[in-house]
CSV table of C-alpha atoms and ligand atoms in Angstrom, one decimal:
chain,number,residue,atom,x,y,z
V,5,MET,CA,37.1,56.9,147.8
V,6,THR,CA,40.0,54.5,147.2
V,7,ASN,CA,38.9,52.4,150.2
V,8,ASN,CA,35.4,52.2,148.8
V,9,LEU,CA,36.8,51.0,145.5
V,10,VAL,CA,39.0,48.4,147.2
V,11,GLU,CA,36.0,47.1,149.2
V,12,ALA,CA,33.8,47.0,146.1
V,13,ALA,CA,36.3,44.9,144.2
V,14,ALA,CA,37.0,42.7,147.3
V,15,ALA,CA,33.3,41.7,147.4
V,16,ARG,CA,33.1,41.0,143.7
V,17,LEU,CA,36.3,39.0,143.8
V,18,LEU,CA,34.9,36.8,146.5
V,19,TRP,CA,32.3,35.5,144.0
V,20,VAL,CA,34.7,35.2,141.0
V,21,ARG,CA,37.5,33.6,143.0
V,22,SER,CA,35.1,31.0,144.4
V,23,ARG,CA,34.1,30.0,140.9
V,24,MET,CA,37.7,29.5,139.7
V,25,PRO,CA,38.7,26.2,141.3
V,26,LEU,CA,41.4,25.5,138.7
V,27,LEU,CA,43.3,28.6,139.5
V,28,ALA,CA,42.8,27.9,143.2
V,29,GLU,CA,44.6,24.5,142.7
V,30,VAL,CA,47.4,26.2,140.8
V,31,ARG,CA,47.8,28.8,143.4
V,32,GLU,CA,48.1,26.3,146.2
V,33,ARG,CA,50.9,24.5,144.2
V,34,PHE,CA,52.6,27.8,143.3
V,35,GLU,CA,52.7,28.8,147.0
V,36,GLN,CA,54.8,25.7,147.6
V,37,THR,CA,57.0,25.8,144.5
V,38,GLN,CA,57.5,29.6,144.0
V,39,PRO,CA,58.2,29.2,140.2
V,40,PHE,CA,58.3,33.0,139.8
V,41,ALA,CA,60.6,33.9,142.7
V,42,GLY,CA,62.9,36.7,141.5
V,43,HIS,CA,60.9,37.3,138.3
V,44,ARG,CA,58.9,40.4,137.3
V,45,ILE,CA,55.9,39.7,135.2
V,46,GLY,CA,54.7,42.5,132.9
V,47,MET,CA,51.1,42.4,131.7
V,48,ALA,CA,49.0,44.4,129.3
V,49,MET,CA,45.5,42.8,129.2
V,50,HIS,CA,41.8,43.5,129.9
V,51,LEU,CA,41.8,44.2,133.7
V,52,GLU,CA,38.6,42.9,135.4
V,53,PRO,CA,37.9,40.4,138.3
V,54,LYS,CA,38.9,37.2,136.4
V,55,THR,CA,42.2,38.7,135.4
V,56,ALA,CA,42.8,39.8,139.0
V,57,VAL,CA,42.5,36.2,140.1
V,58,LEU,CA,45.1,35.2,137.6
V,59,LEU,CA,47.4,38.0,138.8
V,60,GLU,CA,46.9,36.9,142.4
V,61,THR,CA,47.8,33.3,141.4
V,62,LEU,CA,51.0,34.5,139.8
V,63,ARG,CA,51.9,36.6,142.7
V,64,ALA,CA,51.3,33.7,145.1
V,65,GLY,CA,54.0,32.0,143.0
V,66,GLY,CA,56.6,34.7,143.9
V,67,ALA,CA,56.1,37.0,140.9
V,68,GLU,CA,56.4,40.8,141.1
V,69,ILE,CA,53.5,42.2,139.0
V,70,VAL,CA,53.6,45.3,136.8
V,71,ALA,CA,50.5,45.6,134.7
V,72,THR,CA,48.1,47.8,132.8
V,73,GLY,CA,44.6,47.1,131.4
V,74,ASN,CA,43.4,47.5,127.8
V,75,HIS,CA,42.3,50.9,126.6
V,76,GLY,CA,38.8,51.8,127.8
V,77,SER,CA,38.0,48.6,129.7
V,78,THR,CA,40.0,48.8,133.0
V,79,GLN,CA,37.7,48.3,136.0
V,80,ASP,CA,38.9,51.0,138.5
V,81,ASP,CA,37.8,49.1,141.6
V,82,VAL,CA,39.8,46.0,140.5
V,83,ALA,CA,42.9,48.2,139.7
V,84,ALA,CA,42.6,49.8,143.2
V,85,TYR,CA,42.3,46.4,144.8
V,86,LEU,CA,45.4,45.0,143.1
V,87,ARG,CA,47.3,48.2,144.0
V,88,ALA,CA,46.3,47.7,147.7
V,89,GLN,CA,47.8,44.1,147.4
V,90,GLY,CA,51.1,45.7,146.5
V,91,MET,CA,51.1,45.2,142.7
V,92,THR,CA,52.1,48.0,140.4
V,93,ILE,CA,49.0,48.7,138.3
V,94,PHE,CA,48.8,51.5,135.8
V,95,GLY,CA,45.7,53.0,134.2
V,96,ALA,CA,42.0,53.9,134.7
V,97,ARG,CA,38.9,53.4,132.7
V,98,SER,CA,38.8,57.1,131.7
V,99,ASP,CA,42.3,57.1,130.2
V,100,SER,CA,42.7,58.6,126.7
V,101,GLU,CA,44.4,56.5,124.1
V,102,HIS,CA,47.6,58.6,124.7
V,103,GLU,CA,47.5,57.9,128.4
V,104,TYR,CA,46.9,54.2,127.8
V,105,ASP,CA,49.9,54.1,125.4
V,106,ALA,CA,52.0,55.8,128.1
V,107,HIS,CA,51.0,53.0,130.6
V,108,VAL,CA,52.1,50.3,128.3
V,109,TRP,CA,55.4,52.0,127.9
V,110,SER,CA,55.6,52.2,131.8
V,111,VAL,CA,55.2,48.4,132.0
V,112,VAL,CA,58.0,48.0,129.4
V,113,GLU,CA,60.3,50.4,131.1
V,114,SER,CA,60.0,48.5,134.4
V,115,LYS,CA,62.0,45.8,132.6
V,116,PRO,CA,59.8,42.8,133.2
V,117,ASP,CA,61.7,39.5,132.3
V,118,ILE,CA,58.4,37.6,131.8
V,119,LEU,CA,55.7,39.0,129.6
V,120,LEU,CA,51.9,38.3,129.6
V,121,ASP,CA,51.1,40.0,126.4
V,122,ASN,CA,47.9,40.8,124.4
V,123,GLY,CA,48.3,41.7,120.7
V,124,ALA,CA,52.1,41.6,121.1
V,125,GLY,CA,52.1,45.2,122.4
V,126,LEU,CA,54.8,44.6,125.0
V,127,VAL,CA,57.1,42.6,122.7
V,128,ALA,CA,56.8,45.2,119.9
V,129,ARG,CA,57.8,48.0,122.3
V,130,LEU,CA,60.7,46.0,123.7
V,131,VAL,CA,61.9,45.3,120.2
V,132,GLU,CA,61.6,49.0,119.3
V,133,LEU,CA,63.8,49.9,122.3
V,134,GLY,CA,66.2,47.1,121.4
V,135,GLN,CA,65.9,45.9,124.9
V,136,THR,CA,65.1,42.2,124.8
V,137,ASP,CA,68.2,40.6,126.3
V,138,HIS,CA,66.8,40.5,129.8
V,139,VAL,CA,63.6,38.7,128.7
V,140,VAL,CA,63.2,35.1,129.6
V,141,GLY,CA,60.0,34.6,127.6
V,142,GLY,CA,56.2,35.0,127.9
V,143,THR,CA,52.7,34.3,126.7
V,144,GLU,CA,50.5,35.9,124.1
V,145,GLU,CA,46.7,35.8,124.6
V,146,THR,CA,45.4,36.5,121.0
V,147,THR,CA,45.6,35.3,117.4
V,148,SER,CA,46.3,38.8,116.2
V,149,GLY,CA,49.4,38.9,118.5
V,150,ARG,CA,50.5,35.6,117.1
V,151,TYR,CA,50.4,37.0,113.5
V,152,ARG,CA,52.6,39.9,114.6
V,153,LEU,CA,55.0,37.6,116.5
V,154,ARG,CA,55.4,35.3,113.4
V,155,ASP,CA,55.6,38.1,110.9
V,156,GLU,CA,57.0,41.6,111.7
V,157,LEU,CA,58.6,40.7,115.0
V,158,ALA,CA,59.9,37.1,114.3
V,159,ALA,CA,63.5,38.2,113.4
V,160,HIS,CA,63.9,40.0,116.7
V,161,ILE,CA,62.6,37.4,119.2
V,162,ARG,CA,65.2,35.3,120.9
V,163,PHE,CA,62.9,33.9,123.6
V,164,PRO,CA,59.9,31.6,123.7
V,165,ILE,CA,56.4,33.0,123.6
V,166,ILE,CA,53.5,30.6,124.1
V,167,VAL,CA,50.4,31.6,122.3
V,168,ILE,CA,47.2,30.8,124.2
V,169,ASP,CA,44.7,31.4,121.4
V,170,GLU,CA,44.3,29.1,118.4
V,171,ASN,CA,44.9,26.1,120.6
V,172,PRO,CA,42.8,22.9,120.3
V,173,LEU,CA,41.6,23.3,123.9
V,174,THR,CA,41.0,27.1,123.7
V,175,VAL,CA,38.8,27.0,120.6
V,176,ILE,CA,36.5,24.5,122.3
V,177,ASN,CA,36.5,26.4,125.6
V,178,GLU,CA,36.5,30.0,124.5
V,179,ASN,CA,35.3,30.2,120.9
V,180,LYS,CA,32.6,27.5,121.1
V,181,HIS,CA,31.3,27.5,124.6
V,182,ALA,CA,32.3,30.9,126.1
V,183,ALA,CA,31.5,33.0,123.0
V,184,GLY,CA,28.5,30.8,122.2
V,185,GLN,CA,26.9,31.4,125.6
V,186,SER,CA,27.9,35.1,125.9
V,187,VAL,CA,26.8,36.0,122.4
V,188,VAL,CA,23.3,34.5,123.1
V,189,GLU,CA,23.2,36.0,126.6
V,190,SER,CA,24.2,39.4,125.3
V,191,PHE,CA,21.6,39.3,122.5
V,192,MET,CA,19.0,38.5,125.1
V,193,ARG,CA,20.2,41.2,127.6
V,194,VAL,CA,20.4,43.9,124.9
V,195,THR,CA,17.1,43.2,123.2
V,196,ASN,CA,15.1,41.6,126.0
V,197,VAL,CA,13.3,39.4,123.4
V,198,MET,CA,12.4,35.8,123.5
V,199,VAL,CA,14.7,33.2,121.8
V,200,SER,CA,12.2,30.3,121.9
V,201,GLY,CA,10.4,29.9,118.6
V,202,ARG,CA,12.3,32.7,116.9
V,203,ARG,CA,14.1,32.1,113.5
V,204,PHE,CA,17.9,32.7,113.7
V,205,VAL,CA,20.4,32.6,110.8
V,206,VAL,CA,24.0,32.0,111.9
V,207,ALA,CA,26.7,32.8,109.2
V,208,GLY,CA,29.8,30.6,109.7
V,209,TYR,CA,29.8,27.2,111.3
V,210,GLY,CA,33.3,27.4,112.7
V,211,TRP,CA,34.1,27.3,116.4
V,212,CYS,CA,32.0,30.4,117.3
V,213,GLY,CA,29.1,29.7,114.9
V,214,ARG,CA,28.8,26.1,116.3
V,215,GLY,CA,28.6,27.5,119.8
V,216,VAL,CA,26.1,30.3,119.0
V,217,ALA,CA,23.9,27.8,117.1
V,218,GLN,CA,24.0,25.3,119.9
V,219,TYR,CA,23.1,27.8,122.7
V,220,LEU,CA,20.2,29.3,120.5
V,221,ARG,CA,18.8,25.8,119.8
V,222,ALA,CA,19.0,24.9,123.5
V,223,LEU,CA,16.8,27.8,124.3
V,224,GLY,CA,14.2,26.7,121.7
V,225,GLY,CA,15.3,28.9,118.8
V,226,LYS,CA,14.9,27.7,115.2
V,227,VAL,CA,18.4,27.9,113.7
V,228,ALA,CA,19.6,27.9,110.1
V,229,ILE,CA,23.3,28.0,109.0
V,230,VAL,CA,25.1,29.7,106.1
V,231,GLU,CA,28.6,28.2,105.5
V,232,VAL,CA,30.9,28.6,102.6
V,233,ASP,CA,33.0,25.5,103.4
V,234,GLU,CA,31.1,22.5,102.2
V,235,ILE,CA,32.5,20.2,104.9
V,236,LYS,CA,31.4,22.4,107.7
V,237,ALA,CA,28.1,22.9,105.9
V,238,LEU,CA,27.6,19.2,105.9
V,239,GLU,CA,28.6,19.0,109.6
V,240,ALA,CA,25.8,21.6,110.3
V,241,ALA,CA,23.3,19.6,108.3
V,242,LEU,CA,24.3,16.4,110.2
V,243,ASP,CA,24.0,18.3,113.5
V,244,GLY,CA,20.3,18.9,112.5
V,245,TYR,CA,20.3,22.5,111.3
V,246,ARG,CA,18.7,23.8,108.1
V,247,VAL,CA,21.6,24.8,105.8
V,248,ALA,CA,21.0,27.2,103.0
V,249,THR,CA,22.4,30.4,101.3
V,250,MET,CA,22.0,33.9,102.7
V,251,PHE,CA,19.9,34.7,99.7
V,252,ASP,CA,17.4,31.9,100.5
V,253,LEU,CA,17.3,32.7,104.2
V,254,ALA,CA,17.0,36.5,103.8
V,255,GLY,CA,13.2,36.3,103.9
V,256,TRP,CA,13.0,33.6,106.5
V,257,GLY,CA,15.3,34.8,109.3
V,258,GLU,CA,14.3,37.1,112.1
V,259,VAL,CA,17.8,37.5,113.5
V,260,PHE,CA,21.0,37.2,111.5
V,261,ILE,CA,24.3,36.6,113.4
V,262,THR,CA,27.7,36.7,111.7
V,263,ALA,CA,30.5,34.6,113.0
V,264,THR,CA,33.0,34.2,110.2
V,265,GLY,CA,36.0,36.5,110.7
V,266,HIS,CA,35.4,37.7,107.1
V,267,PRO,CA,34.2,41.1,105.7
V,268,GLN,CA,30.8,41.9,104.1
V,269,VAL,CA,29.0,38.7,105.0
V,270,LEU,CA,25.9,40.9,105.1
V,271,ALA,CA,26.2,43.5,102.3
V,272,THR,CA,24.0,45.5,100.0
V,273,ASP,CA,22.6,42.6,98.0
V,274,PHE,CA,21.3,41.2,101.4
V,275,PHE,CA,20.0,44.5,102.7
V,276,GLU,CA,17.9,44.9,99.5
V,277,ILE,CA,16.0,41.7,100.1
V,278,VAL,CA,16.0,41.1,103.9
V,279,ALA,CA,12.6,40.7,105.5
V,280,ASP,CA,11.1,43.7,107.3
V,281,GLY,CA,12.1,43.9,111.0
V,282,ALA,CA,15.2,41.7,110.9
V,283,MET,CA,17.8,42.1,113.6
V,284,LEU,CA,21.5,42.1,112.6
V,285,VAL,CA,24.1,41.0,115.0
V,286,ASN,CA,27.8,40.4,114.8
V,287,CYS,CA,30.0,38.0,116.9
V,288,GLY,CA,33.2,38.3,114.8
V,289,HIS,CA,36.2,40.1,116.0
V,290,PHE,CA,36.2,42.9,113.4
V,291,ASP,CA,33.2,45.2,112.8
V,292,TRP,CA,33.3,44.5,109.1
V,293,GLU,CA,31.1,41.4,108.8
V,294,ILE,CA,27.9,43.5,108.6
V,295,ASP,CA,28.7,46.2,106.0
V,296,VAL,CA,27.3,49.0,108.1
V,297,MET,CA,28.5,51.7,105.7
V,298,ALA,CA,26.6,50.1,102.8
V,299,LEU,CA,23.6,49.8,105.1
V,300,ARG,CA,23.7,53.5,106.0
V,301,ASP,CA,24.0,54.3,102.3
V,302,LEU,CA,20.8,52.5,101.6
V,303,ALA,CA,19.0,53.9,104.7
V,304,ILE,CA,16.1,56.4,104.5
V,305,SER,CA,16.5,57.3,108.1
V,306,SER,CA,17.8,55.8,111.4
V,307,THR,CA,16.8,56.1,115.0
V,308,ILE,CA,19.0,55.2,117.9
V,309,ILE,CA,16.8,53.4,120.4
V,310,ASP,CA,19.5,53.0,123.0
V,311,GLY,CA,23.3,52.8,122.8
V,312,ALA,CA,23.2,49.2,121.4
V,313,ILE,CA,19.9,49.2,119.4
V,314,GLU,CA,19.4,51.2,116.2
V,315,ARG,CA,16.4,51.1,113.9
V,316,ILE,CA,17.3,51.7,110.3
V,317,ASP,CA,14.5,52.4,107.8
V,318,LEU,CA,15.0,51.1,104.3
V,319,PRO,CA,13.3,51.6,101.0
V,320,GLY,CA,10.2,49.5,100.3
V,321,ASN,CA,8.6,50.2,103.7
V,322,ARG,CA,11.1,47.9,105.5
V,323,HIS,CA,13.4,48.4,108.4
V,324,VAL,CA,16.2,46.4,110.1
V,325,THR,CA,17.5,46.7,113.6
V,326,LEU,CA,21.3,46.9,113.9
V,327,LEU,CA,22.7,45.8,117.3
V,328,ALA,CA,25.9,47.3,118.8
V,329,ASP,CA,26.7,49.1,115.5
V,330,GLY,CA,27.9,45.9,114.0
V,331,ARG,CA,30.6,45.4,116.7
V,332,MET,CA,30.9,42.3,118.8
V,333,ILE,CA,27.6,41.9,120.5
V,334,ASN,CA,29.1,40.4,123.7
V,335,LEU,CA,31.0,43.7,124.4
V,336,ALA,CA,27.8,45.8,124.0
V,337,GLY,CA,25.2,47.2,126.3
V,338,ARG,CA,25.4,48.2,129.9
V,339,GLU,CA,27.6,45.9,132.0
V,340,PRO,CA,28.8,43.4,129.3
V,341,ARG,CA,29.9,40.3,131.2
V,342,GLY,CA,32.4,38.8,128.8
V,343,ASN,CA,33.3,35.2,128.8
V,344,SER,CA,31.9,33.0,131.7
V,345,ILE,CA,34.0,32.7,134.8
V,346,ASP,CA,34.4,28.9,134.3
V,347,SER,CA,35.8,29.3,130.8
V,348,MET,CA,38.3,31.9,132.0
V,349,ASP,CA,39.3,29.7,134.9
V,350,LEU,CA,40.4,27.1,132.3
V,351,GLY,CA,41.9,29.8,129.9
V,352,PHE,CA,43.9,31.4,132.7
V,353,MET,CA,45.0,28.0,134.0
V,354,LEU,CA,46.6,27.6,130.6
V,355,GLN,CA,48.2,31.1,131.0
V,356,ALA,CA,49.5,30.2,134.5
V,357,LEU,CA,50.9,26.8,133.5
V,358,SER,CA,52.5,28.3,130.4
V,359,LEU,CA,54.1,31.1,132.3
V,360,GLU,CA,55.4,28.5,134.9
V,361,ARG,CA,56.9,26.6,132.0
V,362,ILE,CA,58.6,29.8,130.8
V,363,ALA,CA,59.9,30.6,134.2
V,364,THR,CA,61.2,27.2,135.0
V,365,ALA,CA,62.2,25.7,131.6
V,366,ALA,CA,62.5,28.4,129.0
V,367,ARG,CA,65.8,26.9,127.8
V,368,THR,CA,64.1,23.7,126.8
V,369,LEU,CA,61.7,25.6,124.5
V,370,GLU,CA,62.4,26.8,121.0
V,371,THR,CA,62.4,30.6,120.5
V,372,GLY,CA,59.6,32.5,119.0
V,373,ALA,CA,55.8,32.1,119.0
V,374,GLN,CA,54.7,28.5,119.7
V,375,PRO,CA,51.6,26.6,120.7
V,376,VAL,CA,50.7,25.7,124.2
V,377,PRO,CA,52.6,22.4,125.0
V,378,ASP,CA,50.3,19.4,124.6
V,379,SER,CA,51.1,18.2,128.2
V,380,ILE,CA,49.7,21.5,129.6
V,381,ASN,CA,46.5,21.2,127.5
V,382,ARG,CA,46.0,17.7,128.7
V,383,GLU,CA,46.7,18.5,132.4
V,384,ALA,CA,44.2,21.5,132.2
V,385,ALA,CA,41.6,19.3,130.5
V,386,ARG,CA,42.0,16.6,133.1
V,387,ARG,CA,41.7,19.0,136.0
V,388,MET,CA,38.6,20.7,134.5
V,389,LEU,CA,36.9,17.3,134.1
V,390,ALA,CA,37.7,16.6,137.7
V,391,ALA,CA,36.5,20.0,138.9
V,392,MET,CA,33.3,19.6,137.0
V,393,LYS,CA,32.8,16.1,138.5
V,394,ALA,CA,32.0,15.1,134.9
V,395,ASP,CA,31.9,11.4,135.9
V,396,ARG,CA,28.8,11.9,138.0
H,9,LIG,P1,36.5,29.7,112.4
H,9,LIG,O1,37.6,29.9,111.4
H,9,LIG,O2,36.5,28.5,113.2
H,9,LIG,O3,35.1,29.8,111.7
H,9,LIG,C1,34.7,30.8,110.7
H,9,LIG,C2,33.8,30.1,109.7
H,9,LIG,O4,33.2,31.0,108.8
H,9,LIG,C3,34.6,29.1,108.8
H,9,LIG,O5,34.0,27.8,108.9
H,9,LIG,C4,34.4,29.7,107.4
H,9,LIG,O6,34.3,28.7,106.4
H,9,LIG,C5,33.1,30.5,107.5
H,9,LIG,N1,32.9,31.6,106.6
H,9,LIG,C6,33.9,32.4,106.1
H,9,LIG,N2,33.3,33.3,105.3
H,9,LIG,C7,32.0,33.1,105.3
H,9,LIG,C8,30.8,33.7,104.6
H,9,LIG,N3,31.0,34.7,103.8
H,9,LIG,N4,29.6,33.1,104.9
H,9,LIG,C9,29.5,32.0,105.7
H,9,LIG,N5,30.5,31.4,106.3
H,9,LIG,C10,31.7,31.9,106.1
H,9,LIG,O7,36.6,31.0,113.3
H,9,LIG,P2,35.9,31.2,114.7
H,9,LIG,O8,36.8,30.8,115.8
H,9,LIG,O9,34.5,30.7,114.7
H,9,LIG,O10,35.9,32.8,114.8
H,9,LIG,C11,35.0,33.6,114.0
H,9,LIG,C12,35.1,35.1,114.4
H,9,LIG,O11,34.7,35.3,115.8
H,9,LIG,C13,36.6,35.6,114.3
H,9,LIG,O12,36.5,36.9,113.9
H,9,LIG,C14,37.0,35.5,115.8
H,9,LIG,O13,38.1,36.4,116.1
H,9,LIG,C15,35.8,35.9,116.5
H,9,LIG,N6,35.7,35.6,117.9
H,9,LIG,C16,34.8,36.2,118.6
H,9,LIG,C17,34.6,35.9,120.0
H,9,LIG,C18,33.6,36.7,120.8
H,9,LIG,O14,33.6,36.6,122.0
H,9,LIG,N7,32.7,37.4,120.1
H,9,LIG,C19,35.4,34.9,120.7
H,9,LIG,C20,36.3,34.2,119.8
H,9,LIG,C21,36.5,34.5,118.4
């Protein structure tokens, strides 16, 4: 059984690794320079093939790896493969929340001196134990982790943590292009409907909204934007989109996609007037952008069509279709793919170079949460331009 899992992951990794030229370059350099020799890197992050290539890269640089995936998303074949490579990997997809929590504690108790954190889970536990003296530093993948590091944990952190999210390069790469593509791809995969000629309303013209709008338009969709910030609304208009209020567009749109990070963007006043048959989709991190509770309060009946599609009948002989229960559409449906391999190649290059900076030059960095050094962003951007052969 374990052998089958290892073989399955090895085959999948062949494809993913071959599409990650930036990490391959970093790996080659790390094999020579061994920046992590003598260090143990502790990781708590989504465990799937792209993450596996990152871990291989760090290990090639001399690191000992102790890791767990996130709750509910660990890919068992990938975990088995990494164990077979000699890494200490905790967890399985079927783990309960309690078991998952125990795995994060196991990573912490192994006393990693470098942390690859997600939501500040490892740092928070180390602080709780009062055992931070051995920590050299680390990286944090998410914005929510950054908030915790700068607020509740700030007074206890005496080592540098480089935050990968909310970085000028990351928002272009991951929010605009990776989320833009994967939200549109997931909408198509979940619904199997045509984009071309269909009327889409995108709420929010920030990084994600820009990407979603761009990829919809590229496929022939007609796109209108709702944006509360007048400067971004003007940008959308100059980019050639129709810009109007949700009230004005409620009868026009066929698909409504929220990408704002704010609650109740689609709420009762909208549900009362939206055109019959509209599809409601969320891209934002929290499942509060579509007020699903208010929608259910208004509903006459509801029919689950499959796990990610629900028909909700409303008064006035109308219905709407709610996708993924208002949660992030790109995590929905069978086999969600997540961000493109290329975008994670760049994202994980930022991780690898930031961890190298921590391992080799932590003393030159200030303590606490801080942005990715500009020199790392610029090196990563130059290398991706070269790998893309963008000059051709
Ligand atoms: P952003 O801050 O760049 O853009 C949000 C935009 O929404 C802003 O321009 C803001 O003015 C606008 N806005 C706020 N309230 C609004 C309202 N009621 N109606 C219309 N516009 C409104 O944020 P970004 O990077 O675009 O992220 C948006 C959300 O997507 C966040 O929750 C973020 O965590 C999430 N996200 C999701 C990803 C995915 O894969 N699905 C990937 C990355 C981020």
